[in-house]
XYZ file of N, CA and C in Angstrom:
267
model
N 0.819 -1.195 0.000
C 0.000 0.000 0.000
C 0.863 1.260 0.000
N 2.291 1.140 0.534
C 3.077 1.940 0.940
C 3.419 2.524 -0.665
N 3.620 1.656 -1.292
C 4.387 2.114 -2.849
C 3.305 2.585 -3.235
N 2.304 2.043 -3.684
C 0.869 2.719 -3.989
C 1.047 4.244 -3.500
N 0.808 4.589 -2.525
C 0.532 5.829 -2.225
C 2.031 6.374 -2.568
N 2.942 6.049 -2.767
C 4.182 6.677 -3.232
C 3.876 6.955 -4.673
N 3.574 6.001 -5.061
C 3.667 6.359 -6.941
C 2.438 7.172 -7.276
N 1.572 7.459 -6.187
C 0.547 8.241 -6.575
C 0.974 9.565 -6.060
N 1.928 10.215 -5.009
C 2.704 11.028 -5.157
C 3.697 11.583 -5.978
N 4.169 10.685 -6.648
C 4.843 11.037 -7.598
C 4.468 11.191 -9.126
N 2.978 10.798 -9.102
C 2.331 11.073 -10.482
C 1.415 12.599 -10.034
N 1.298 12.864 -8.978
C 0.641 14.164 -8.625
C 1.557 14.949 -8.451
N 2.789 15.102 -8.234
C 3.858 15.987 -8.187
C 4.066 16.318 -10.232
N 4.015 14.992 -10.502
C 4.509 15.369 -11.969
C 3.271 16.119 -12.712
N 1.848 15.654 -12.465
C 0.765 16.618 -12.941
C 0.749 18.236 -12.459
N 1.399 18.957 -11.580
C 1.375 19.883 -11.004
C 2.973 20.282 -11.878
N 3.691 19.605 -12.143
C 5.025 20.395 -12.840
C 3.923 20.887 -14.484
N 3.298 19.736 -14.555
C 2.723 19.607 -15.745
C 1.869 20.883 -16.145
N 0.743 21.266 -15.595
C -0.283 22.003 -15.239
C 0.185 23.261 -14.806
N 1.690 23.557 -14.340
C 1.884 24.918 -13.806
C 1.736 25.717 -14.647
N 2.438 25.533 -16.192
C 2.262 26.268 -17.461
C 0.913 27.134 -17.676
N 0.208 26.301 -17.484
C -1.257 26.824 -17.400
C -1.841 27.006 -16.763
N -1.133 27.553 -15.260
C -1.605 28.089 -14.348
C -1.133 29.717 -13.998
N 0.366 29.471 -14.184
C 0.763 30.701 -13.877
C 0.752 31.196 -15.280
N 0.935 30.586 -17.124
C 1.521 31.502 -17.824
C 2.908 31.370 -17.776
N 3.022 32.016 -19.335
C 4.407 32.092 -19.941
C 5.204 30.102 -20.032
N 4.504 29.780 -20.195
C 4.777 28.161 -20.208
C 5.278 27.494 -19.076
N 5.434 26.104 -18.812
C 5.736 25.039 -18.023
C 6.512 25.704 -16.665
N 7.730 26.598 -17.248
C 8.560 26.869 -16.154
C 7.970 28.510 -15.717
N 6.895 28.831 -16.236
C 7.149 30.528 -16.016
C 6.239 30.531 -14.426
N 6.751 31.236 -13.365
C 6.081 31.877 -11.957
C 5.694 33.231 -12.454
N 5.175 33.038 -13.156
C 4.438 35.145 -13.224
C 3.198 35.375 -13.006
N 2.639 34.008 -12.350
C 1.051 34.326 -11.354
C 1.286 35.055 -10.260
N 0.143 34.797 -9.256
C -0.004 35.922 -7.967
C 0.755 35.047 -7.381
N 1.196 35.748 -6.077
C 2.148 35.264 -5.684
C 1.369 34.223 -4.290
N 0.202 34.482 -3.779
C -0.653 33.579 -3.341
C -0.398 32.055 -3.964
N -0.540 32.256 -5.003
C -1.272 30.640 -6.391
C 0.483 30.058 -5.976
N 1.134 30.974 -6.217
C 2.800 30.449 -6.641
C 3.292 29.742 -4.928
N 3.055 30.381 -3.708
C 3.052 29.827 -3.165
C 2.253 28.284 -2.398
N 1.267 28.252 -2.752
C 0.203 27.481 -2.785
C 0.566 25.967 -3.751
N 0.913 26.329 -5.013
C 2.226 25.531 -5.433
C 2.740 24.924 -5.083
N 3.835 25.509 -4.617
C 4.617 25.129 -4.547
C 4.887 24.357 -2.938
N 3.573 24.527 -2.106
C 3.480 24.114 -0.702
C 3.023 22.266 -1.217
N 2.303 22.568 -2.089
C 1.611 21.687 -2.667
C 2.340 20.285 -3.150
N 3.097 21.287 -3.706
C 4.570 20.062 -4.429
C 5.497 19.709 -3.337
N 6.093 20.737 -2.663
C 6.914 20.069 -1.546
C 5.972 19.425 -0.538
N 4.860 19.558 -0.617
C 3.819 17.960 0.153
C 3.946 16.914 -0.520
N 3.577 16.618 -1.508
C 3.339 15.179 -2.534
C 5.009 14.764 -2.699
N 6.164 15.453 -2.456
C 7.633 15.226 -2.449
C 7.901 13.882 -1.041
N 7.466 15.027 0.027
C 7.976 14.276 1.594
C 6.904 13.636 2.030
N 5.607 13.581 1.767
C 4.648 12.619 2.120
C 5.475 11.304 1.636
N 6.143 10.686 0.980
C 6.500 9.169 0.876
C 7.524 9.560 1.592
N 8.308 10.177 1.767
C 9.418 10.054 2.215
C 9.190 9.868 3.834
N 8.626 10.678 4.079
C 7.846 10.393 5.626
C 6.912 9.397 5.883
N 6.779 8.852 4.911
C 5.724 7.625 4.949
C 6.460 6.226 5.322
N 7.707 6.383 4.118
C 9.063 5.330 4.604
C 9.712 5.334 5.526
N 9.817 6.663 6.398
C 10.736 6.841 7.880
C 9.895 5.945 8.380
N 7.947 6.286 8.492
C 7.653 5.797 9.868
C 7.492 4.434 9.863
N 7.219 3.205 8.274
C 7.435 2.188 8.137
C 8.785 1.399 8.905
N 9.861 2.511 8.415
C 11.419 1.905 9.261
C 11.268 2.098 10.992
N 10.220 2.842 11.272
C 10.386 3.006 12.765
C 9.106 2.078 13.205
N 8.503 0.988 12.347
C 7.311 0.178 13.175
C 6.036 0.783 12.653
N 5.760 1.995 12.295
C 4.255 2.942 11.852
C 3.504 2.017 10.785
N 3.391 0.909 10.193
C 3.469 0.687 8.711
C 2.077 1.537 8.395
N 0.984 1.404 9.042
C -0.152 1.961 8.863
C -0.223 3.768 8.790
N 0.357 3.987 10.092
C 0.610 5.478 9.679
C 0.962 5.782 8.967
N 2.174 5.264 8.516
C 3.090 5.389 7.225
C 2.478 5.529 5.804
N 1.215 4.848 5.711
C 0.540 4.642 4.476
C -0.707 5.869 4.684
N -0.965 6.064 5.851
C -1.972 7.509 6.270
C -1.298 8.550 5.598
N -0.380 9.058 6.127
C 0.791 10.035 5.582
C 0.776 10.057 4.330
N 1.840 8.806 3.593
C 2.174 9.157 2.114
C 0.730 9.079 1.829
N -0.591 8.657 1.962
C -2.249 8.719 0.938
C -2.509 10.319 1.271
N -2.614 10.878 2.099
C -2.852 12.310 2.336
C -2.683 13.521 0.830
N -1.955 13.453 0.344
C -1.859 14.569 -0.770
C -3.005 13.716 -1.904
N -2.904 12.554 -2.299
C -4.165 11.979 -3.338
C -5.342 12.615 -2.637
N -5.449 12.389 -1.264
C -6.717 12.296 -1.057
C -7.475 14.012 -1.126
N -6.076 14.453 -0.737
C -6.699 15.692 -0.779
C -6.599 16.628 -1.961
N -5.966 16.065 -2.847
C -6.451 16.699 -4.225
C -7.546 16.181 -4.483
N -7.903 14.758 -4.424
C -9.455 14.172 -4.713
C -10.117 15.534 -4.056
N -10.330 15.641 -2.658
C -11.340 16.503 -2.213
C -11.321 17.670 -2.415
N -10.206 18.433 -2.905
C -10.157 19.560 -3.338
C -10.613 19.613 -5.270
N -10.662 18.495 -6.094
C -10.948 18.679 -7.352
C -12.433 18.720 -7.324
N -13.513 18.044 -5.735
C -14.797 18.340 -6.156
C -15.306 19.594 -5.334
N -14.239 20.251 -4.651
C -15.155 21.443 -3.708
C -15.722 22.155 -5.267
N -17.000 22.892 -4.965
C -17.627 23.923 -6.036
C -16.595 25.134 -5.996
N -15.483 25.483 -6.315
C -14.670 26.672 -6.363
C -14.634 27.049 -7.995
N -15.517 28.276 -8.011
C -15.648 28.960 -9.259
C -14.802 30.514 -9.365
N -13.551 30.417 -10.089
C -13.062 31.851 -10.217
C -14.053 32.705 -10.857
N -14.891 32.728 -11.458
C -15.433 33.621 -12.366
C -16.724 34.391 -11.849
C-alpha cells in the first residue's frame, strides 16, 4: 500500500510540474502568477515530495499503517479539493 501511495505522489507531483504552465503563464517553467497561487504551489509540491518520504521513515520506525496515512494524504486531498464547487469567475 506503501508504494501505492508513493507512486501516486509522484504522479501528482509530476501533474502539477505539468499544469503549472497553465496556471501561472508564460509556459511550463514561467512563476508570473499571484504570488498567493505560486506559493500554494509550490506548498503543494513540496507535500506530494515528503509525504513518501515520511511515509518510509515511519514504516522503518514500526508505523506501517501510519506510514501509508501520511504518504495517501496529498491523493486524497487533491481528490477533495478537485470536487469542492470553487468557481473563479
Amino acid at each position: 500500500m506503501l508504494i501505492l501511495a508513493a507512486a501516486a505522489d509522484l504522479g501528482l507531483a509530476a501533474l502539477l510540474v505539468g499544469v503549472s504552465g497553465f496556471i501561472f503563464g508564460g509556459g511550463p517553467e514561467g512563476m508570473n502568477g499571484e504570488t498567493g497561487a505560486a506559493i500554494a504551489w509550490t506548498a503543494a509540491f513540496v507535500a506530494t515530495l515528503l509525504a513518501p518520504l515520511l511515509g518510509f521513515f515511519l514504516l522503518r520506525r514500526r508505523h506501517p499503517g501510519l506510514g501509508v496515512l501520511v504518504a495517501s494524504l496529498p491523493p486524497i486531498g487533491a481528490v477533495f479539493l478537485a470536487f469542492l464547487p470553487l468557481h473563479p469567475y
